[in-house]
XYZ file of C-alpha atoms in Angstrom:
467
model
C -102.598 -68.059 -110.247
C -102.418 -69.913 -106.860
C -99.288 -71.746 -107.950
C -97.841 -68.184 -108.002
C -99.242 -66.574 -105.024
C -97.715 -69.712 -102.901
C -94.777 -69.556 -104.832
C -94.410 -65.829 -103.744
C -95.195 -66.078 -100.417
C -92.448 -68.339 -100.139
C -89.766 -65.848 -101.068
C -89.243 -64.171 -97.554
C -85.535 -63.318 -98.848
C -83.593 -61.731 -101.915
C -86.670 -59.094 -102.935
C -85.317 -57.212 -106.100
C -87.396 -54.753 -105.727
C -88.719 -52.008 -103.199
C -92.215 -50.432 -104.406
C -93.580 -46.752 -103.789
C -96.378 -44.438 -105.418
C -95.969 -40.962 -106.667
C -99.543 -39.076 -106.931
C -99.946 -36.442 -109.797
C -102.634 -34.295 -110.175
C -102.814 -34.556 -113.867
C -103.865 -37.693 -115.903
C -101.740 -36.761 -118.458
C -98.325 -36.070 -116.392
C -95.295 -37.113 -118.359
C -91.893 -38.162 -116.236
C -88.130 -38.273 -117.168
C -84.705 -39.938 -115.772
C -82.051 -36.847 -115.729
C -79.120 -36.186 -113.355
C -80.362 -33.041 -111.439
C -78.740 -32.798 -108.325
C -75.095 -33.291 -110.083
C -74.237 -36.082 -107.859
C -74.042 -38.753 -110.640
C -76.851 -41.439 -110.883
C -80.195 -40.721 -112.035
C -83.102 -38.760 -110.487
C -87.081 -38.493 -111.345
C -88.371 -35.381 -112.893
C -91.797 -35.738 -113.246
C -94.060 -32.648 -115.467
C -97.301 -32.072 -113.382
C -98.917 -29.719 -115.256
C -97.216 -26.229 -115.226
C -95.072 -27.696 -112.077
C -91.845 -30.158 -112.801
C -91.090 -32.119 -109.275
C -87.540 -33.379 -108.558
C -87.111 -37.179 -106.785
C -83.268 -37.717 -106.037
C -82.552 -41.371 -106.760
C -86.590 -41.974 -107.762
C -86.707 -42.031 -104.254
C -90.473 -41.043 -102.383
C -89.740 -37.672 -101.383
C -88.816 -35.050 -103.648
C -86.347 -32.592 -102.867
C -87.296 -29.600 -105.558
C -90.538 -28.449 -107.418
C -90.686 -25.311 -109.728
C -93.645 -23.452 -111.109
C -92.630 -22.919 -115.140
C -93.440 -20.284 -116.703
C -96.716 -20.552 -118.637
C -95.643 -20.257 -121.722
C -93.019 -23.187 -121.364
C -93.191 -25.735 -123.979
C -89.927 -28.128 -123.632
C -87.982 -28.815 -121.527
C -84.502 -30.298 -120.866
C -82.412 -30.890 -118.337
C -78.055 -30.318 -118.173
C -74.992 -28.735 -117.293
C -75.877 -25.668 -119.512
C -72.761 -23.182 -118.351
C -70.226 -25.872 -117.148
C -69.520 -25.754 -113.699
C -70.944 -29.353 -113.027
C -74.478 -28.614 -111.994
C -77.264 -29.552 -114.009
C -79.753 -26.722 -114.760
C -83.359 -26.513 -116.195
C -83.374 -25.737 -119.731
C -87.027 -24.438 -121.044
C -88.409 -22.823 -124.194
C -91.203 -20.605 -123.883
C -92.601 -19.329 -127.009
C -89.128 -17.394 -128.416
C -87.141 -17.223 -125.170
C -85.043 -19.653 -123.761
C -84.414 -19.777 -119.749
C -82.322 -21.511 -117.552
C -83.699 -22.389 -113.939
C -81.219 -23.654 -111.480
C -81.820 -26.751 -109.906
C -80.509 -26.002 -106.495
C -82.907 -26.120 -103.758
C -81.668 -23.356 -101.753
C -81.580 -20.525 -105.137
C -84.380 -18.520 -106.322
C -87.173 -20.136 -108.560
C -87.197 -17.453 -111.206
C -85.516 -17.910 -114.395
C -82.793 -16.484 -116.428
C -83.892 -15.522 -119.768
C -81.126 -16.920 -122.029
C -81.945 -15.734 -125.508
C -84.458 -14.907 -127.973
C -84.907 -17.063 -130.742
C -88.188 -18.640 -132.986
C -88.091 -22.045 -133.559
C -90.437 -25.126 -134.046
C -90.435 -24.947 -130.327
C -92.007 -22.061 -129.582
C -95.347 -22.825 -130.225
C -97.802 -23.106 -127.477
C -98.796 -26.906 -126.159
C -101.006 -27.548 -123.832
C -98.315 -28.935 -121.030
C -94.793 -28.826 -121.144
C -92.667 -32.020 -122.488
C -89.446 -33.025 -121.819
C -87.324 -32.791 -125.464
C -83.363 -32.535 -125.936
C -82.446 -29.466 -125.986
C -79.067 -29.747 -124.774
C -76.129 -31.661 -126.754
C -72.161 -31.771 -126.172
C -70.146 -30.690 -128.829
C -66.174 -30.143 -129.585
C -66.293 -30.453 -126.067
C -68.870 -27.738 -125.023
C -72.972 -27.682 -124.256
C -74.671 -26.060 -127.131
C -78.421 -25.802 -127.580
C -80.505 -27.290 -130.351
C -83.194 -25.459 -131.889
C -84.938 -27.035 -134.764
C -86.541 -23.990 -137.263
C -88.360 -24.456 -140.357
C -84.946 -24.768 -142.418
C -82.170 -25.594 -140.138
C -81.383 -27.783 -136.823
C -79.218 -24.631 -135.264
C -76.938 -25.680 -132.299
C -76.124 -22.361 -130.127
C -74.142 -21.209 -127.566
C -76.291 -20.322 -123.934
C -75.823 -16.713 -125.051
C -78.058 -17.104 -128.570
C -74.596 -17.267 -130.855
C -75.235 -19.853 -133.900
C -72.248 -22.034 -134.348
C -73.434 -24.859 -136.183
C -76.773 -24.483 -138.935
C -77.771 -27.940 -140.675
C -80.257 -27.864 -143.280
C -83.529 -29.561 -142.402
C -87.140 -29.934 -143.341
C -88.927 -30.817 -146.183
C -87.784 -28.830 -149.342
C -84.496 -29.163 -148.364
C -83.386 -30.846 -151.823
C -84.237 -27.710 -153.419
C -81.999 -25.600 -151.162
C -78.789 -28.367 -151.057
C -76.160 -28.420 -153.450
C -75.528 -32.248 -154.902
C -72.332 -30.783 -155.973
C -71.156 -31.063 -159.962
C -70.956 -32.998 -161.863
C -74.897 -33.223 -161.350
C -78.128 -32.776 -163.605
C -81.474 -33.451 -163.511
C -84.415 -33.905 -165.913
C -87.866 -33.736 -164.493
C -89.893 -36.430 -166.408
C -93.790 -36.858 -166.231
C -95.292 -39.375 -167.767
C -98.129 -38.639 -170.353
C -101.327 -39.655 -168.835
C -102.903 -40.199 -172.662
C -100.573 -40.711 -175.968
C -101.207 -41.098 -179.188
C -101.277 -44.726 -180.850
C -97.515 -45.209 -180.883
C -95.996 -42.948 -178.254
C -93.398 -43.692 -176.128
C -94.196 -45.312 -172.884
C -91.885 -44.006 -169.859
C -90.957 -45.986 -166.788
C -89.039 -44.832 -163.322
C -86.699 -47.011 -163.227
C -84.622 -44.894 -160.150
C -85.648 -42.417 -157.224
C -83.301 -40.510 -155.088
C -84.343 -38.558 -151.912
C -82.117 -36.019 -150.204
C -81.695 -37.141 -146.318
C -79.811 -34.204 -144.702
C -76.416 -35.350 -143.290
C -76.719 -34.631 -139.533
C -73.041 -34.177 -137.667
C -72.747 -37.990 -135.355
C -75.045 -37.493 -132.575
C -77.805 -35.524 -133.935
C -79.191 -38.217 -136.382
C -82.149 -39.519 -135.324
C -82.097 -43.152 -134.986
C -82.246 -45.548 -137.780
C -85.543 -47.592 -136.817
C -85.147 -50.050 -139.551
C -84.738 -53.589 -138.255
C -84.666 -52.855 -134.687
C -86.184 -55.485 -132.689
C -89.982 -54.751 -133.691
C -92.498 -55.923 -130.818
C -95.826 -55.873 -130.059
C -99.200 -56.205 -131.968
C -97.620 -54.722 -134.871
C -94.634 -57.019 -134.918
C -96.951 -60.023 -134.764
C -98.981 -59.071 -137.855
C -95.302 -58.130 -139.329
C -94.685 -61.717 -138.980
C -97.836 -62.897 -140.020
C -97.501 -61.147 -143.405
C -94.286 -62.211 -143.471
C -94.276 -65.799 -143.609
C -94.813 -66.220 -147.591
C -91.895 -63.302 -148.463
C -88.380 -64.458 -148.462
C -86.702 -64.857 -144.905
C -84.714 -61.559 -145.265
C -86.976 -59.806 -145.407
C -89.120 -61.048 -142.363
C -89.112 -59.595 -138.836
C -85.308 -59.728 -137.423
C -83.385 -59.394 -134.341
C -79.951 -59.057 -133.857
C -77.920 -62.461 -132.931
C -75.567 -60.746 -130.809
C -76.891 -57.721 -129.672
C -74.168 -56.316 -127.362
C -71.796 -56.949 -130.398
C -70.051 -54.422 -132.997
C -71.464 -55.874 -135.863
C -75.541 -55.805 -136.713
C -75.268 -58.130 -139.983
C -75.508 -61.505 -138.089
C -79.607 -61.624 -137.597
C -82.212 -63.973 -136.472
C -85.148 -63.879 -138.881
C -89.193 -65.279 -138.002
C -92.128 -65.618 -139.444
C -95.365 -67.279 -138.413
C -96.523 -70.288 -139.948
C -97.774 -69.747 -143.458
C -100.556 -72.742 -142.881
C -101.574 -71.299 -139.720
C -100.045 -73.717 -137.299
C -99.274 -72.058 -133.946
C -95.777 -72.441 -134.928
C -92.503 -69.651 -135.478
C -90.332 -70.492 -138.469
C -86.536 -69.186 -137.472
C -83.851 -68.671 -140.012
C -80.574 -67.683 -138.259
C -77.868 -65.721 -140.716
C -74.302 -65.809 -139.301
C -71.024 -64.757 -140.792
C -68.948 -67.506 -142.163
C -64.955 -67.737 -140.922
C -62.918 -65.378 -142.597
C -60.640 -66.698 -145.570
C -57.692 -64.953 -147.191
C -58.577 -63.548 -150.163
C -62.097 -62.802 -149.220
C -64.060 -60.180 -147.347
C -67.141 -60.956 -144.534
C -69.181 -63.401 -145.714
C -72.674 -64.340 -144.666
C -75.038 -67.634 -144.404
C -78.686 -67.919 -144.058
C -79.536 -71.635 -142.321
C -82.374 -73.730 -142.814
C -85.842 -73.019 -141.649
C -86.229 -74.437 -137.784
C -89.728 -74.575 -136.501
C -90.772 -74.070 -133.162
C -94.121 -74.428 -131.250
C -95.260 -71.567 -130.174
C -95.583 -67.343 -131.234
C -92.255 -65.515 -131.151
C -92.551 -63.254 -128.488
C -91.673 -59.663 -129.539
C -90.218 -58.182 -126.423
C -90.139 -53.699 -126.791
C -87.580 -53.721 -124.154
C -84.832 -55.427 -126.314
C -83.536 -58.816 -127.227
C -83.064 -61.297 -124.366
C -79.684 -63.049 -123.484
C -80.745 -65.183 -120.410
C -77.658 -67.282 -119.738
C -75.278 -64.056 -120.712
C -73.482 -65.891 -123.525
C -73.712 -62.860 -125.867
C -76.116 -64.593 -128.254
C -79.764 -63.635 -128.422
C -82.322 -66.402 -126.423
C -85.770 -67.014 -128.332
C -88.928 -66.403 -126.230
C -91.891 -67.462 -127.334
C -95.801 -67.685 -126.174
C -99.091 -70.603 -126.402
C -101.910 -71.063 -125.551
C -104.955 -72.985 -126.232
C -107.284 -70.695 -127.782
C -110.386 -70.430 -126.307
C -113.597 -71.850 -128.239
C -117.013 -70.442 -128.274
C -118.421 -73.417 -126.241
C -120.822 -73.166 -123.277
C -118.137 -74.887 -121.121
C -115.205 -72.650 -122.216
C -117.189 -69.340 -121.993
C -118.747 -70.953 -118.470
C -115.256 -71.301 -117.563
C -113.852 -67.980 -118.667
C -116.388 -66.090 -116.920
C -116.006 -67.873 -113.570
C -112.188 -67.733 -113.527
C -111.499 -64.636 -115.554
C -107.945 -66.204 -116.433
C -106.582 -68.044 -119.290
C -103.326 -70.372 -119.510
C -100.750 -69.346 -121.475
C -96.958 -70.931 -121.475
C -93.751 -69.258 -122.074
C -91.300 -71.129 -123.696
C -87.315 -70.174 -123.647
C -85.101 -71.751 -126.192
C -81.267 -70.951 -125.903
C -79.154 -70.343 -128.890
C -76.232 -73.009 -129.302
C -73.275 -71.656 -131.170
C -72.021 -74.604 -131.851
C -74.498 -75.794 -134.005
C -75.746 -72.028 -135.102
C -79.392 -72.761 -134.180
C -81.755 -72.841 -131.226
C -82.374 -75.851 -128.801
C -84.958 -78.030 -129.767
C -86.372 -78.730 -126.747
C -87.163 -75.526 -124.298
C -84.322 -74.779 -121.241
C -87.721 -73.268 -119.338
C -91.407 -73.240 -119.326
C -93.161 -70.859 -117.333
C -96.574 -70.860 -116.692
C -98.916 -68.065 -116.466
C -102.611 -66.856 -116.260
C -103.545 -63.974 -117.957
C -107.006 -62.424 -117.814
C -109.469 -63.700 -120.537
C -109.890 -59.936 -121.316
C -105.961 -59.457 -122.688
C -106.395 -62.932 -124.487
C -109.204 -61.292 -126.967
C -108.212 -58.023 -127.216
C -105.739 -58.268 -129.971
C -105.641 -61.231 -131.616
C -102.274 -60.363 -133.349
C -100.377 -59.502 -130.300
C -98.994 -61.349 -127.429
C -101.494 -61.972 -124.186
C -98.980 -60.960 -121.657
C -99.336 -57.447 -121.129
C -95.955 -54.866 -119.795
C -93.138 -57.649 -120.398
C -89.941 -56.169 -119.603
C -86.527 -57.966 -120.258
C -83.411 -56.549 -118.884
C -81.002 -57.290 -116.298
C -83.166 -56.420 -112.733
C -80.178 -57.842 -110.185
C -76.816 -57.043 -111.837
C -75.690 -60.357 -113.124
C -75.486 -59.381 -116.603
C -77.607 -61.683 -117.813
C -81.794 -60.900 -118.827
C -84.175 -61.602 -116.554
C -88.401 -61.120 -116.987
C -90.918 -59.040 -115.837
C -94.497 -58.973 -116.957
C -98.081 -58.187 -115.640
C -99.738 -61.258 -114.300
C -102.891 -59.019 -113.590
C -104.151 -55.995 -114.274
C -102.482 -54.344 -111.261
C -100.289 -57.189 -110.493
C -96.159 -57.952 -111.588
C -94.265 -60.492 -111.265
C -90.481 -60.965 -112.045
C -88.277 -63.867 -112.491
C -84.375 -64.398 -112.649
C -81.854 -65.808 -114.824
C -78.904 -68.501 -113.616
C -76.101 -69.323 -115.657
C -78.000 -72.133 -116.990
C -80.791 -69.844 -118.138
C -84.329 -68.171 -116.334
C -85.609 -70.074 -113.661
C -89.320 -71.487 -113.903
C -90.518 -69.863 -110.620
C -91.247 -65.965 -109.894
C -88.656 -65.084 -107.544
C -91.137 -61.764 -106.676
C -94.751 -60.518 -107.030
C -95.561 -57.303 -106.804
C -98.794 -56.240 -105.979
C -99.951 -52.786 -106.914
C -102.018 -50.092 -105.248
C -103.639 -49.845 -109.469
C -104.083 -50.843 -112.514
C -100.995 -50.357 -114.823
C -101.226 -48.333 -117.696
C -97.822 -48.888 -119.438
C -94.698 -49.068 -118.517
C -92.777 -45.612 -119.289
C -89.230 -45.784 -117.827
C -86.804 -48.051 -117.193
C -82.587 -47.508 -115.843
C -80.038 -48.398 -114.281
C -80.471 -45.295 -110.786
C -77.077 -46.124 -109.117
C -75.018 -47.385 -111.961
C -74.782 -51.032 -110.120
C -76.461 -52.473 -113.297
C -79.791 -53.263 -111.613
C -82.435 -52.136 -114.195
C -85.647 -50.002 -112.185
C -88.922 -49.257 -113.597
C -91.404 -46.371 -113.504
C -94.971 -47.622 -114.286
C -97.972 -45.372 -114.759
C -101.208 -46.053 -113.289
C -104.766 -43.827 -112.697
C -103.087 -40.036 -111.936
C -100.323 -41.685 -109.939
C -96.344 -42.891 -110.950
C -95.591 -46.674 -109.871
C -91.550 -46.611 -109.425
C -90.499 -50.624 -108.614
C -87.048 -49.487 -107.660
C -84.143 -52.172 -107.666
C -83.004 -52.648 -103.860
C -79.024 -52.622 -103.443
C -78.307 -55.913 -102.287
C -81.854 -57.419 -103.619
């Protein structure tokens, strides 16, 4: 911890990021990036209760608050009636209303339409929810009812209907030809009778126009304590079907994965199994090849911010954690409760085309100390509590963020080579951090900011121009 603190002080020069604090009233406040002054870039709306506060830029001040109406239960915000301005867009129970966003019109709204939908019941604050999509060129509103996902115009006219929900195989057409047989298999037969097995299920999954999908989940990166026991029960099934990130996660293509798994025998170890597409030949389509098993010492890291790339070579980087774990003995417990902190190591290894596989040997170790307290709280997950990976200064490559204490940050930077060993920032906090719940790119410079949440109070770690 000392090593850091010196390290920091250090730094007089090059801060990434300017810190301020946003007090809410309610513990439960919710806040959302959304262009609301039409000037491009992003702004901070932030649901207090009944009142939604406007922060240009996620600056300090804000420039807007409106009182909704009680009965509001989402919210959205966009250019509703095209003329460039974003407005308010709330349900509350059936009605729909539209509350401009300029700071010098009137605060009440404009009731829309009238229309029941899975929306309109009551909750006990507002939340922010799409409401709002672009289509053939025009804004329509989405209303999700008991049957359909209705898209209408601001006026209440339905111009698209999609069937949703679930009995909607009963009220779809498969189309001809198409027949079924519902089979149930005798729970008790006579000596003799027939056994019956299913040997094939189909489900109905409405087809949703491009855009109004919701997103396929299945082998995104997976992170966190439930990616660790993922890999964990992993390690004895075959390597496709472990835990997987994408090699080249800016690229087209999603086949070519990186697949780990713990140690089956329990060494602190990550088995890595790399599957790339081979050259293409005439003749033949897109082939692909699993490689050997590499092992490497440590935990893979599974990062919920997305799949590092910290020399910006396109390929995925593999971050991984250690640690000596600690032992029930008088010294180590002595220990534990003077200091309060435990060692832990992360280890970067670099992906090498050329060879299709991961450095041996780490391009960077960096050292941290992480209360004893995150150590044993889940002992499938990661000790290093609010990592964020993303690109902080606009180099286009991934640089690292994490919690070094409960209400402390630190962030380091990537080179060409890779991330550099030392914090280039600390960042201490007027609380404890609770999670982190937003991160963007505010002035469309590509320098990632973050909003953190703390005790009844926003924590926005904005990226400084320049920084």
């Amino acid at each position: 911890m000392t090593s850091l603190l010196l390290t920091a002080c250090s730094l007089c020069c090059g801060v990434l990021f300017s810190l301020h604090t946003i007090a809410v009233e309610q513990p439960d406040a919710q806040c959302f990036f959304a262009e609301a002054d039409g000037r491009g870039g992003m702004d901070l709306v932030i649901i207090d209760g009944r009142r939604l506060d406007v922060y240009p830029s996620a600056q300090a001040e804000k420039t807007l608050s409106i009182v909704l109406d009680p009965e509001s239960s989402a919210v959205d915000v966009a250019d509703i009636d095209g003329d460039g301005l974003p407005e308010l867009i709330v349900v509350a129970r059936d009605r729909l209303l539209k509350y401009s966003l300029d700071a010098r019109a009137s605060r009440e709204p404009q009731v829309l339409f009238s229309a029941h939908s899975q929306l309109s019941t009551a909750t006990p604050r507002p939340y922010s929810h799409v409401l709002v999509v672009a289509r053939g060129g025009r804004p329509l509103i989405v209303l999700p009812t008991t049957e359909n996902l209705e898209l209408r115009t601001s006026s209440g006219e339905i111009v698209e209907s999609h069937p949703i929900g679930l009995d909607v195989a009963h009220r779809v057409s498969f189309g001809q030809p198409f027949s079924a047989l519902p089979v149930q298999t005798p729970r008790l037969g006579p000596s003799g009778a027939l056994e019956l097995h299913v040997i094939q299920t189909a489900a109905f999954v409405p087809e949703l126009p491009e855009g109004l999908a919701p997103p396929d989940l299945v082998g995104t990166a997976q992170f966190g304590g439930g990616a660790a026991q993922a890999a964990l029960a992993a390690r004895k099934d075959p390597p496709e079907s472990w835990p997987w990130f994408r090699l080249r996660p800016s690229a087209p293509q999603d086949d070519e994965r990186v697949f780990f798994a713990y140690d089956p025998d329990g060494a602190r170890e990550t088995i890595v199994r790399v599957r790339r597409a081979l050259p293409t030949a005439a003749g033949h389509g897109r082939e692909l090849k699993l490689s050997g098993p590499q092992r490497y010492p440590g935990l893979a890291v599974p990062c919920t911010t997305g799949v590092p790339d910290f020399n910006g070579d396109g390929y995925a980087d593999l971050l991984l954690w250690n640690a000596v774990a600690p032992v029930p003995t008088v010294g180590a417990v002595t220990r534990a409760i003077t200091e309060g902190y435990w060692a832990v190591r992360l280890t970067i290894h670099m992906f090498d085309p050329a060879t299709g596989g991961y450095s041996p040997a780490p391009s960077a170790v960096i050292p941290l100390q992480v209360p004893v307290a995150w150590f044993l709280a889940d002992p499938g997950a990661p000790p290093v509590r609010h990592l964020v990976l993303d690109d902080f200064n606009g180099n286009e490559r991934s640089d690292l963020l994490c919690a070094i204490a409960p209400d402390k940050l630190a962030v380091w930077i990537s080179v060409p080579s890779g991330i550099r060993p030392d914090p280039h920032q600390i960042i201490q906090l007027p609380g404890p951090i609770q999670r982190v719940e937003l991160r963007g790119d505010l002035d469309g410079d590509g320098r990632t900011s973050l909003v953190l949440s703390g005790p009844k109070a926003f924590y926005v770690v904005r990226a400084r121009k320049g920084g």
